[in-house]
Amino acid sequence: MADQVLHSDDSGAGERDAPRPARRLWRHPFTLIRRIFGNAVFSSLTRRILFFNIAATVVLVAGILYLNQFREGLIDARVESLLTQGEIIAGAISASASVDTNSITIDPEKLLELQAGQSITPVPNDEDLDFPIDPERVAPVLRRLISPTRTRARLFDADANLLLDSRHLYSRGQVLRYELPPVEGESQTWSEWLTSQINRMLQPGNLPAYKEAPGGDGSIYPEVMNALTGVRGAVVRVTDKGELIVSVAVPVQRFRAVLGVLLLSTQAGDIDNIVHAERLAIMRVFGVATLVNILLSLLLSSTIANPLRRLSAAAIRVRRGVKQREEIPDFSARQDEIGNLSIALRDMTNALYDRIDAIESFAADVSHELKNPLTSLRSAVETLPLAKTEDSKQRLTNIILHDVRRLDRLISDISDASRLDAELARSDSAPVDMEVLVGNLVEISRQIRTGRKPVDIDLTVDHKPGTKSNYLVQGHDLRLGQIITNLIENARSFVPDKGGRISIKLFKSRSRCIIQVDDNGPGIRAEDIDRIFERFYTDRPEGESFGQNSGLGLSISRQIAEAHGGSLRAENLSDGKTVTGARFILSLPSGEAA
């Protein structure tokens, strides 16, 4: 029974585990989005571009909201509107303040006490003189002028006592409705709280607080007291909820006599609602701008991150090593930094593969060239104990010495060739005067005659009349001298024993410095013109003992020339019928052009 229960539990667990990956995927929506849109959207570069672009937009919108002059302009416009409205209403009130405003009022009861022929003589300081504002006459006028607007109007007498308030004016048949306070404390929604906080943050902090006049006493309003002196004024106040109220006081006067003060005020929240609507419009624009910014940032990051990711992946594959050449993505058509990076990586990778191929080929050639003298040396050593005569032993000993010298020469040339690139890369190039360098090498070659065939070496330097020829080349003088020496010695080995002649010419062609080395030897076979620059290739003249050359001289010379941005090639000289010699042409970029 226990086994059955365990089996049942395992089966249920298997059924529950089947849909788990889908539920787990839906529990992590970012993982799902990452799988849909790929890693490019969530790369570090994309996040940085999004952050900085959105941050710039946020700072811009915050600056617009903080420095926006819309509210100040709206307040100024409302003040001007209220002042104009107050002048009109104050004029209407002063015209209807009292029918006998400019007459002397006499008490009727005193008229009844007069006898026949008697009259009342008024005195200037009579207490019955009165110039009142009749609320019953003014109220209909004020109601008609105020009712089309949302403005609150309060009328104060000359003692700053409240006479009329537009909140309490009503006509016949009008039903008054007052909102009762809530039973419980009114809870503020998050949008209202956020709006109030933004208003408090963006409003100036020096605005006075608005308070209702206790008992209708208008003396608490400075603008009312100033208006009693005949000067109109305006004050902006803020309520405890952070809402703005604009108040304008206009004196009610007739013939320069101030009868009272008209105080016009905006409703709490009128200006804030307009400003809030304007801010909502700015936020809508901000939302659209943010959305466009995000899309453009993603597009921009994709044009940057994706190529970089592909280049990085290709570089990683090259580093790990593959059996065949790894192709670096080509973005050279972009004509920007990514394109330049792609070109640089492609050139670097091609150079790396070429270097690897050259090393493999060089290793194979070295192995092949070393095996020949080693095989000969081994055969001579094994045969030496079997030699019976002194002549045979001497001949085998000479072969051993010859092979040892050949190995020494090969190893020296191989060492020179192997460290050539590293030496050229590490050492700094400097201007080299080829005219001086070639002249010195030719003079040395003329003086060295021991063990070598006599050869006439001529040097011609092209100097154009009226100009100063400058044969400066940016490079390494020792290596450039090695090319000239190799070409001279190569030509010396092929010229005839008698009448041998080598002609060297130095001239300039545009921005190139050209050195030609001509000889009167047998020339070069047509099929070997390119092969003579291959490593370990030897085609020595008749009569020269085998093994005197390693076959690396011309190969090293071309390698040095190409490392200096130049070229080395060979051709035959001909008189039209027969080959009269060989010519080697060394072309180097002039230092003046660089």
Coordinates of C-alpha atoms in Angstrom, one line a residue:
M1 CA 0.0 0.0 0.0
A2 CA 2.8 2.3 0.8
D3 CA 4.4 1.6 -2.5
Q4 CA 1.1 2.4 -4.3
V5 CA 0.9 5.7 -2.5
L6 CA 4.4 6.6 -3.4
H7 CA 3.8 5.7 -7.0
S8 CA 0.7 7.8 -7.0
D9 CA 2.6 10.8 -5.6
D10 CA 5.3 10.4 -8.2
S11 CA 2.8 10.3 -11.0
G12 CA 1.1 13.4 -9.8
A13 CA 4.4 15.2 -9.4
G14 CA 5.2 14.2 -13.0
E15 CA 1.9 15.6 -14.2
R16 CA 2.5 18.8 -12.3
D17 CA 6.0 19.2 -13.6
A18 CA 5.0 19.1 -17.2
P19 CA 3.5 22.6 -17.6
R20 CA 5.9 24.1 -15.0
P21 CA 8.2 25.7 -17.6
A22 CA 5.3 27.6 -19.3
R23 CA 4.0 28.8 -15.9
R24 CA 7.5 29.8 -14.8
L25 CA 8.0 31.7 -18.1
W26 CA 4.7 33.6 -17.6
R27 CA 5.8 34.4 -14.0
H28 CA 8.9 36.1 -15.3
P29 CA 7.7 38.4 -18.2
F30 CA 11.1 39.9 -18.6
T31 CA 12.5 36.5 -19.5
L32 CA 9.8 36.0 -22.1
I33 CA 10.4 39.5 -23.5
R34 CA 14.1 38.8 -23.6
R35 CA 13.5 35.6 -25.6
I36 CA 11.2 37.4 -28.0
F37 CA 13.3 40.6 -28.6
G38 CA 16.7 39.1 -28.1
N39 CA 19.6 40.2 -25.9
A40 CA 20.2 43.3 -28.0
V41 CA 17.3 45.2 -26.3
F42 CA 18.7 44.4 -22.9
S43 CA 22.3 44.9 -23.5
S44 CA 24.4 47.2 -21.3
L45 CA 24.9 49.6 -24.1
T46 CA 21.1 49.7 -24.8
R47 CA 20.3 50.4 -21.2
R48 CA 22.9 53.2 -21.1
I49 CA 21.5 54.8 -24.2
L50 CA 17.9 54.6 -23.0
F51 CA 18.9 55.9 -19.5
F52 CA 20.7 59.0 -20.8
N53 CA 18.2 59.8 -23.5
I54 CA 15.2 59.5 -21.1
A55 CA 17.1 61.4 -18.4
A56 CA 17.7 64.2 -20.8
T57 CA 14.0 64.3 -21.7
V58 CA 13.0 64.3 -18.1
V59 CA 15.4 67.1 -17.3
L60 CA 14.0 69.1 -20.2
V61 CA 10.4 68.6 -19.2
A62 CA 11.2 69.4 -15.5
G63 CA 12.9 72.6 -16.6
I64 CA 9.9 73.5 -18.8
L65 CA 7.5 72.9 -15.9
Y66 CA 9.6 74.8 -13.4
L67 CA 10.5 77.8 -15.7
N68 CA 7.3 77.9 -17.5
Q69 CA 5.8 81.5 -17.5
F70 CA 2.4 80.3 -18.4
R71 CA 1.0 80.6 -14.9
E72 CA 2.5 84.0 -14.3
G73 CA 1.1 85.2 -17.6
L74 CA -2.3 83.7 -16.7
I75 CA -2.3 85.4 -13.3
D76 CA -1.4 88.8 -14.9
A77 CA -4.1 88.4 -17.5
R78 CA -6.6 87.5 -14.8
V79 CA -5.6 90.5 -12.7
E80 CA -6.1 92.8 -15.7
S81 CA -9.5 91.2 -16.5
L82 CA -10.6 91.5 -12.8
L83 CA -9.5 95.2 -12.7
T84 CA -11.5 95.9 -15.9
Q85 CA -14.5 94.0 -14.6
G86 CA -14.2 95.7 -11.2
E87 CA -14.1 99.2 -12.8
I88 CA -17.3 98.5 -14.7
I89 CA -19.1 97.0 -11.7
A90 CA -17.8 99.8 -9.3
G91 CA -19.1 102.4 -11.8
A92 CA -22.5 100.7 -11.9
I93 CA -22.6 100.4 -8.1
S94 CA -21.7 104.1 -7.6
A95 CA -24.4 105.1 -10.0
S96 CA -27.1 103.2 -8.2
A97 CA -25.7 103.5 -4.7
S98 CA -28.4 106.1 -3.6
V99 CA -30.9 108.1 -5.4
D100 CA -30.1 111.2 -3.4
T101 CA -26.4 110.7 -3.2
N102 CA -25.8 114.4 -4.0
S103 CA -28.7 115.8 -2.0
I104 CA -29.2 116.6 1.6
T105 CA -31.5 114.3 3.4
I106 CA -33.9 115.8 6.0
D107 CA -35.8 113.8 8.6
P108 CA -39.6 113.8 7.8
E109 CA -40.5 113.8 11.5
K110 CA -38.9 117.2 12.0
L111 CA -41.0 118.6 9.1
L112 CA -44.2 117.6 11.0
E113 CA -43.1 119.6 14.0
L114 CA -42.8 122.9 12.0
Q115 CA -45.4 125.6 12.3
A116 CA -46.8 127.7 9.5
G117 CA -44.1 129.9 8.0
Q118 CA -41.3 128.0 9.6
S119 CA -38.5 126.2 7.8
I120 CA -35.5 124.1 8.6
T121 CA -32.1 125.5 8.0
P122 CA -29.6 122.7 7.5
V123 CA -26.2 123.1 8.9
P124 CA -23.1 121.5 7.3
N125 CA -22.3 119.2 10.2
D126 CA -25.9 118.0 10.7
E127 CA -25.9 114.4 11.8
D128 CA -28.7 113.6 9.3
L129 CA -26.5 114.2 6.3
D130 CA -26.0 110.7 4.7
F131 CA -24.4 109.4 1.5
P132 CA -25.1 105.6 1.8
I133 CA -24.7 102.5 -0.4
D134 CA -28.1 101.0 -0.4
P135 CA -27.6 97.2 -0.4
E136 CA -31.2 96.6 -1.7
R137 CA -30.5 98.8 -4.7
V138 CA -27.0 97.5 -5.4
A139 CA -27.7 93.8 -4.9
P140 CA -29.7 93.3 -8.2
V141 CA -27.1 95.2 -10.2
L142 CA -24.3 93.2 -8.6
R143 CA -26.1 89.9 -9.2
R144 CA -26.7 90.6 -12.9
L145 CA -23.1 91.6 -13.5
I146 CA -21.5 88.7 -11.5
S147 CA -23.8 85.8 -12.3
P148 CA -22.3 85.1 -15.9
T149 CA -18.9 84.7 -14.4
R150 CA -17.3 82.5 -11.7
T151 CA -15.9 85.5 -9.9
R152 CA -16.8 86.1 -6.3
A153 CA -17.7 89.8 -5.5
R154 CA -17.8 91.3 -2.0
L155 CA -18.8 94.9 -1.3
F156 CA -17.4 96.7 1.7
D157 CA -18.6 100.1 3.0
A158 CA -16.3 103.0 4.0
D159 CA -15.5 101.4 7.3
A160 CA -14.4 98.1 5.6
N161 CA -17.6 96.3 6.8
L162 CA -19.0 93.7 4.5
L163 CA -22.3 94.8 2.9
L164 CA -22.8 92.2 0.1
D165 CA -21.3 88.8 -0.9
S166 CA -22.1 87.3 -4.2
R167 CA -22.2 83.9 -2.6
H168 CA -25.3 84.8 -0.7
L169 CA -27.1 86.7 -3.5
Y170 CA -30.1 85.0 -5.0
S171 CA -33.2 86.0 -7.0
R172 CA -36.8 85.1 -6.4
G173 CA -37.6 81.4 -7.1
Q174 CA -34.0 80.4 -6.9
V175 CA -33.4 77.4 -4.7
L176 CA -30.3 77.7 -2.6
R177 CA -28.2 74.5 -2.2
Y178 CA -25.2 74.2 0.2
E179 CA -22.9 71.3 0.2
L180 CA -22.7 69.7 3.7
P181 CA -19.3 68.6 5.0
P182 CA -18.6 64.9 4.8
V183 CA -19.4 62.8 7.8
E184 CA -15.9 61.3 7.7
G185 CA -12.7 63.0 6.8
E186 CA -12.5 63.4 3.0
S187 CA -9.8 61.1 1.6
Q188 CA -7.6 62.4 -1.1
T189 CA -7.0 60.4 -4.2
W190 CA -3.4 59.7 -5.3
S191 CA -3.9 61.9 -8.4
E192 CA -5.1 64.8 -6.3
W193 CA -2.3 64.3 -3.8
L194 CA 0.3 64.2 -6.6
T195 CA -1.2 67.3 -8.2
S196 CA -1.2 69.2 -4.9
Q197 CA 2.4 68.2 -4.3
I198 CA 3.5 69.3 -7.8
N199 CA 1.6 72.6 -7.2
R200 CA 3.3 73.2 -3.9
M201 CA 6.7 72.3 -5.4
L202 CA 6.4 74.6 -8.4
Q203 CA 4.6 77.5 -6.7
P204 CA 6.6 80.4 -5.3
G205 CA 7.1 80.0 -1.5
N206 CA 6.4 83.7 -0.6
L207 CA 2.7 83.8 -1.4
P208 CA 0.4 84.8 1.6
A209 CA -2.2 82.3 2.9
Y210 CA -5.8 83.0 2.1
K211 CA -8.2 83.4 5.0
E212 CA -11.9 84.3 5.2
A213 CA -12.7 87.6 6.8
P214 CA -14.1 86.9 10.3
G215 CA -17.4 88.7 10.9
G216 CA -17.2 90.4 7.5
D217 CA -14.3 92.6 8.5
G218 CA -12.4 93.6 5.4
S219 CA -9.6 95.3 7.2
I220 CA -7.6 92.0 7.2
Y221 CA -7.1 92.4 3.4
P222 CA -4.4 95.0 2.6
E223 CA -5.8 95.6 -0.9
V224 CA -9.2 96.7 0.7
M225 CA -7.6 99.2 3.0
N226 CA -5.6 100.6 0.1
A227 CA -8.7 100.8 -2.0
L228 CA -10.4 102.9 0.7
T229 CA -7.7 105.5 0.0
G230 CA -8.7 105.5 -3.7
V231 CA -5.9 103.2 -4.9
R232 CA -6.8 99.9 -6.6
G233 CA -4.7 96.8 -5.9
A234 CA -4.3 93.1 -6.5
V235 CA -3.0 90.3 -4.3
V236 CA -2.3 86.6 -5.1
R237 CA -2.9 84.2 -2.2
V238 CA -2.7 80.4 -1.8
T239 CA -5.1 78.2 0.1
D240 CA -4.2 75.5 2.5
K241 CA -4.7 73.0 -0.4
G242 CA -2.2 74.9 -2.5
E243 CA -4.7 76.5 -4.8
L244 CA -4.3 80.0 -6.0
I245 CA -6.8 82.9 -5.4
V246 CA -6.4 86.3 -7.1
S247 CA -8.1 89.2 -5.4
V248 CA -8.6 92.7 -6.8
A249 CA -9.9 95.6 -4.8
V250 CA -11.5 98.6 -6.7
P251 CA -12.8 101.7 -4.9
V252 CA -16.4 102.6 -5.3
Q253 CA -16.5 106.4 -5.6
R254 CA -18.7 109.2 -6.8
F255 CA -17.2 112.6 -7.5
R256 CA -13.9 111.3 -5.9
A257 CA -15.7 110.4 -2.7
V258 CA -15.0 106.8 -1.7
L259 CA -18.3 105.2 -0.8
G260 CA -16.9 101.7 -0.4
V261 CA -14.7 99.0 -1.9
L262 CA -15.5 96.2 -4.4
L263 CA -13.4 93.1 -3.8
L264 CA -13.4 90.6 -6.7
S265 CA -11.8 87.1 -6.2
T266 CA -11.3 84.1 -8.4
Q267 CA -12.6 80.8 -7.2
A268 CA -10.1 78.5 -5.6
G269 CA -8.7 76.1 -8.2
D270 CA -9.8 78.1 -11.3
I271 CA -6.2 79.1 -12.3
D272 CA -4.8 75.8 -11.0
N273 CA -7.2 73.8 -13.2
I274 CA -6.1 75.8 -16.3
V275 CA -2.4 75.3 -15.3
H276 CA -3.1 71.7 -14.6
A277 CA -4.6 71.2 -18.0
E278 CA -1.6 72.9 -19.5
R279 CA 0.8 70.6 -17.5
L280 CA -1.2 67.6 -18.6
A281 CA -0.7 68.7 -22.2
I282 CA 3.0 69.0 -21.6
M283 CA 3.0 65.5 -19.9
R284 CA 1.2 64.1 -22.9
V285 CA 3.9 65.5 -25.2
F286 CA 6.5 64.2 -22.8
G287 CA 4.9 60.7 -23.0
V288 CA 4.9 60.8 -26.8
A289 CA 8.5 62.1 -26.8
T290 CA 9.5 59.4 -24.4
L291 CA 8.0 56.7 -26.5
V292 CA 9.6 58.0 -29.6
N293 CA 12.9 58.4 -27.7
I294 CA 12.7 54.8 -26.5
L295 CA 12.1 53.5 -30.0
L296 CA 14.8 55.6 -31.5
S297 CA 17.2 54.6 -28.7
L298 CA 16.5 51.0 -29.4
L299 CA 17.0 51.5 -33.1
L300 CA 20.2 53.4 -32.4
S301 CA 21.5 50.8 -30.0
S302 CA 20.6 48.0 -32.5
T303 CA 22.7 49.7 -35.1
I304 CA 25.6 49.9 -32.6
A305 CA 25.3 47.0 -30.3
N306 CA 24.4 44.3 -32.9
P307 CA 27.4 45.0 -35.1
L308 CA 29.7 45.1 -32.1
R309 CA 28.2 41.9 -30.8
R310 CA 28.8 40.2 -34.2
L311 CA 32.4 41.5 -34.3
S312 CA 33.0 40.4 -30.8
A313 CA 31.6 36.9 -31.5
A314 CA 33.8 36.6 -34.6
A315 CA 36.8 37.7 -32.6
I316 CA 36.1 35.1 -30.0
R317 CA 35.8 32.4 -32.6
V318 CA 39.1 33.5 -34.1
R319 CA 40.7 33.3 -30.6
R320 CA 39.4 29.9 -29.9
G321 CA 40.7 28.7 -33.3
V322 CA 39.0 27.0 -36.2
K323 CA 40.1 24.7 -38.9
Q324 CA 39.3 27.3 -41.6
R325 CA 39.5 31.0 -41.8
E326 CA 36.8 32.9 -39.8
E327 CA 35.2 35.6 -41.8
I328 CA 34.8 38.9 -39.9
P329 CA 31.5 40.7 -40.7
D330 CA 32.0 43.5 -43.2
F331 CA 30.5 46.9 -42.1
S332 CA 32.8 49.0 -44.3
A333 CA 29.7 50.5 -46.1
R334 CA 28.6 52.3 -42.9
Q335 CA 31.4 54.9 -43.2
D336 CA 31.5 55.5 -39.5
E337 CA 33.5 54.2 -36.4
I338 CA 31.8 50.8 -36.6
G339 CA 32.8 50.5 -40.3
N340 CA 36.4 51.6 -39.4
L341 CA 36.5 49.0 -36.6
S342 CA 35.2 46.3 -39.0
I343 CA 37.9 47.2 -41.5
A344 CA 40.6 47.2 -38.9
L345 CA 39.4 43.8 -37.4
R346 CA 39.2 42.3 -40.9
D347 CA 42.7 43.5 -41.8
M348 CA 44.1 42.4 -38.5
T349 CA 42.5 39.0 -38.8
N350 CA 43.7 38.6 -42.4
A351 CA 47.2 39.6 -41.3
L352 CA 47.0 37.1 -38.4
Y353 CA 45.9 34.3 -40.7
D354 CA 48.6 35.2 -43.2
R355 CA 51.1 35.3 -40.5
I356 CA 49.9 31.8 -39.3
D357 CA 50.1 30.5 -42.8
A358 CA 53.6 32.0 -43.2
I359 CA 54.8 30.5 -40.0
E360 CA 53.5 27.1 -41.0
S361 CA 55.1 27.4 -44.4
F362 CA 58.3 28.7 -42.9
A363 CA 58.4 25.8 -40.5
A364 CA 57.9 23.3 -43.3
D365 CA 60.6 25.0 -45.4
V366 CA 63.0 25.1 -42.5
S367 CA 62.4 21.5 -41.7
H368 CA 63.0 20.6 -45.3
E369 CA 66.1 22.7 -45.7
L370 CA 67.7 21.4 -42.5
K371 CA 67.1 17.8 -43.3
N372 CA 69.2 18.0 -46.5
P373 CA 72.5 18.9 -44.8
L374 CA 71.7 16.7 -41.8
T375 CA 71.1 13.8 -44.0
S376 CA 74.4 14.4 -45.8
L377 CA 76.1 14.9 -42.5
R378 CA 74.7 11.7 -41.1
S379 CA 75.8 9.7 -44.2
A380 CA 79.3 11.1 -44.0
V381 CA 79.6 10.4 -40.3
E382 CA 78.3 6.8 -40.7
T383 CA 80.6 6.3 -43.7
L384 CA 83.7 7.7 -42.0
P385 CA 84.6 4.6 -39.9
L386 CA 84.4 2.5 -43.1
A387 CA 86.9 4.6 -45.0
K388 CA 90.1 2.7 -45.6
T389 CA 92.4 5.3 -47.1
E390 CA 93.4 8.7 -45.8
D391 CA 92.2 10.3 -49.0
S392 CA 88.6 9.0 -48.4
K393 CA 88.7 10.0 -44.8
Q394 CA 89.8 13.6 -45.8
R395 CA 87.1 13.8 -48.4
L396 CA 84.4 12.7 -45.9
T397 CA 85.8 15.2 -43.3
N398 CA 85.5 18.0 -45.9
I399 CA 81.9 17.0 -46.5
I400 CA 81.2 17.1 -42.8
L401 CA 82.8 20.5 -42.4
H402 CA 80.9 21.8 -45.5
D403 CA 77.6 20.5 -44.1
V404 CA 78.3 22.1 -40.7
R405 CA 79.1 25.4 -42.3
R406 CA 75.9 25.1 -44.4
L407 CA 73.9 24.4 -41.3
D408 CA 75.5 27.3 -39.5
R409 CA 74.6 29.6 -42.5
L410 CA 71.1 28.2 -42.6
I411 CA 70.5 28.7 -38.9
S412 CA 71.8 32.3 -39.0
D413 CA 69.7 33.2 -42.0
I414 CA 66.6 31.4 -40.5
S415 CA 67.1 33.3 -37.3
D416 CA 67.5 36.6 -39.1
A417 CA 64.3 35.9 -41.1
S418 CA 62.3 34.8 -38.1
R419 CA 63.0 37.9 -36.0
L420 CA 62.7 40.3 -38.9
D421 CA 59.0 41.2 -38.3
A422 CA 59.4 41.5 -34.6
E423 CA 62.4 43.7 -34.9
L424 CA 60.7 46.0 -37.4
A425 CA 57.6 46.2 -35.2
R426 CA 59.6 47.1 -32.0
S427 CA 62.1 49.6 -33.4
D428 CA 61.0 53.1 -34.3
S429 CA 61.5 54.3 -37.8
A430 CA 63.5 57.4 -38.7
P431 CA 64.3 59.4 -41.8
V432 CA 67.0 57.7 -43.9
D433 CA 68.8 59.5 -46.7
M434 CA 69.0 56.9 -49.4
E435 CA 71.5 58.9 -51.4
V436 CA 74.0 58.7 -48.5
L437 CA 73.2 55.1 -47.6
V438 CA 73.5 53.8 -51.2
G439 CA 76.7 55.8 -51.8
N440 CA 78.3 54.3 -48.6
L441 CA 77.3 50.8 -49.4
V442 CA 78.6 51.0 -53.0
E443 CA 81.9 52.4 -51.8
I444 CA 82.2 49.5 -49.3
S445 CA 81.4 47.0 -52.0
R446 CA 84.1 48.5 -54.3
Q447 CA 86.7 48.1 -51.6
I448 CA 86.0 44.5 -50.6
R449 CA 87.7 42.4 -53.2
T450 CA 89.2 39.5 -51.2
G451 CA 87.7 36.2 -52.4
R452 CA 85.3 37.8 -54.8
K453 CA 85.2 38.4 -58.5
P454 CA 86.3 41.8 -59.7
V455 CA 83.2 43.9 -60.6
D456 CA 82.8 47.5 -61.8
I457 CA 80.0 49.2 -59.7
D458 CA 78.6 52.4 -61.1
L459 CA 76.2 54.7 -59.1
T460 CA 74.0 57.3 -60.8
V461 CA 71.9 59.7 -58.7
D462 CA 69.3 61.7 -60.6
H463 CA 69.5 65.4 -59.7
K464 CA 67.0 67.5 -61.7
P465 CA 68.4 70.9 -62.6
G466 CA 67.1 73.8 -60.6
T467 CA 65.6 71.6 -57.9
K468 CA 66.9 70.1 -54.7
S469 CA 66.4 66.3 -54.9
N470 CA 65.7 64.8 -51.5
Y471 CA 65.9 61.1 -51.2
L472 CA 64.6 60.7 -47.6
V473 CA 62.7 57.5 -46.7
Q474 CA 61.1 56.8 -43.4
G475 CA 62.4 53.5 -42.1
H476 CA 65.3 51.5 -40.6
D477 CA 68.7 52.2 -42.1
L478 CA 70.2 48.8 -41.2
R479 CA 67.4 46.8 -42.9
L480 CA 67.3 49.1 -45.9
G481 CA 71.1 48.7 -46.2
Q482 CA 70.6 44.9 -46.0
I483 CA 68.4 45.1 -49.1
I484 CA 71.0 47.1 -51.1
T485 CA 73.8 44.7 -50.0
N486 CA 71.8 41.6 -50.9
L487 CA 71.0 43.0 -54.3
I488 CA 74.6 43.9 -55.0
E489 CA 76.0 40.6 -53.8
N490 CA 73.3 38.7 -55.8
A491 CA 74.3 40.6 -58.9
R492 CA 78.0 40.0 -58.2
S493 CA 77.4 36.2 -58.1
F494 CA 75.8 36.2 -61.6
V495 CA 78.0 38.6 -63.6
P496 CA 80.9 37.1 -65.7
D497 CA 84.3 36.6 -64.1
K498 CA 85.8 39.1 -66.6
G499 CA 84.0 42.4 -67.5
G500 CA 81.4 42.1 -64.8
R501 CA 79.5 45.3 -64.4
I502 CA 76.8 46.5 -61.9
S503 CA 74.9 49.7 -62.5
I504 CA 72.9 51.3 -59.6
K505 CA 70.6 54.2 -60.4
L506 CA 68.8 56.3 -57.8
F507 CA 65.9 58.5 -58.9
K508 CA 62.4 59.7 -57.9
S509 CA 59.0 59.0 -59.5
R510 CA 56.2 61.1 -58.1
S511 CA 56.2 60.3 -54.4
R512 CA 58.4 57.2 -54.7
C513 CA 62.1 56.7 -54.3
I514 CA 63.3 54.2 -56.9
I515 CA 66.6 52.2 -56.8
Q516 CA 67.5 50.1 -59.8
V517 CA 70.3 47.5 -59.7
D518 CA 71.3 46.2 -63.1
D519 CA 73.9 43.6 -64.0
N520 CA 75.3 42.1 -67.2
G521 CA 74.7 38.5 -66.2
P522 CA 72.7 35.8 -67.9
G523 CA 69.4 37.1 -66.7
I524 CA 66.5 35.3 -65.1
R525 CA 64.5 32.5 -66.7
A526 CA 61.0 33.8 -67.4
E527 CA 59.4 31.1 -65.2
D528 CA 61.6 31.9 -62.3
I529 CA 61.2 35.7 -62.1
D530 CA 58.7 35.4 -59.2
R531 CA 60.1 32.2 -57.8
I532 CA 63.5 33.8 -57.0
F533 CA 61.8 35.6 -54.1
E534 CA 60.5 32.4 -52.5
R535 CA 62.2 31.2 -49.3
F536 CA 65.1 28.7 -49.8
Y537 CA 64.9 28.9 -53.6
T538 CA 68.4 28.8 -55.1
D539 CA 69.4 29.0 -58.8
R540 CA 73.1 29.5 -58.6
P541 CA 75.4 30.1 -61.6
E542 CA 77.6 27.3 -62.9
G543 CA 80.9 26.8 -61.1
E544 CA 79.6 27.9 -57.7
S545 CA 79.8 25.2 -55.1
F546 CA 76.6 23.8 -53.8
G547 CA 75.4 25.1 -50.4
Q548 CA 77.0 28.5 -50.5
N549 CA 73.6 30.2 -50.3
S550 CA 70.6 29.6 -48.2
G551 CA 68.1 31.0 -50.6
L552 CA 66.7 33.5 -48.1
G553 CA 68.5 36.7 -49.3
L554 CA 66.0 37.9 -51.8
S555 CA 63.0 36.6 -49.7
I556 CA 64.2 38.7 -46.8
S557 CA 64.8 41.7 -49.0
R558 CA 61.3 41.6 -50.3
Q559 CA 59.9 41.2 -46.8
I560 CA 61.9 44.2 -45.6
A561 CA 60.7 46.3 -48.6
E562 CA 57.0 45.4 -48.0
A563 CA 57.4 46.1 -44.2
H564 CA 58.5 49.7 -45.3
G565 CA 55.4 50.1 -47.5
G566 CA 57.5 49.5 -50.7
S567 CA 58.0 46.7 -53.2
L568 CA 60.8 44.7 -54.8
R569 CA 60.5 43.1 -58.2
A570 CA 62.8 41.7 -60.9
E571 CA 62.9 41.9 -64.7
N572 CA 65.3 41.1 -67.6
L573 CA 67.3 43.5 -69.7
S574 CA 67.2 43.0 -73.4
D575 CA 68.6 44.6 -76.5
G576 CA 65.6 43.5 -78.5
K577 CA 66.9 40.1 -79.4
T578 CA 68.8 38.6 -76.5
V579 CA 68.8 38.9 -72.7
T580 CA 71.6 41.2 -71.6
G581 CA 71.2 41.0 -67.9
A582 CA 68.8 41.3 -64.9
R583 CA 67.3 44.3 -63.2
F584 CA 66.0 44.5 -59.6
I585 CA 63.7 47.5 -58.8
L586 CA 63.3 48.6 -55.2
S587 CA 60.5 51.2 -54.7
L588 CA 60.0 52.9 -51.4
P589 CA 57.6 55.7 -50.3
S590 CA 59.3 59.0 -50.1
G591 CA 59.5 60.6 -46.6
E592 CA 58.4 64.0 -48.1
A593 CA 55.0 62.6 -49.0
A594 CA 54.5 61.1 -45.6

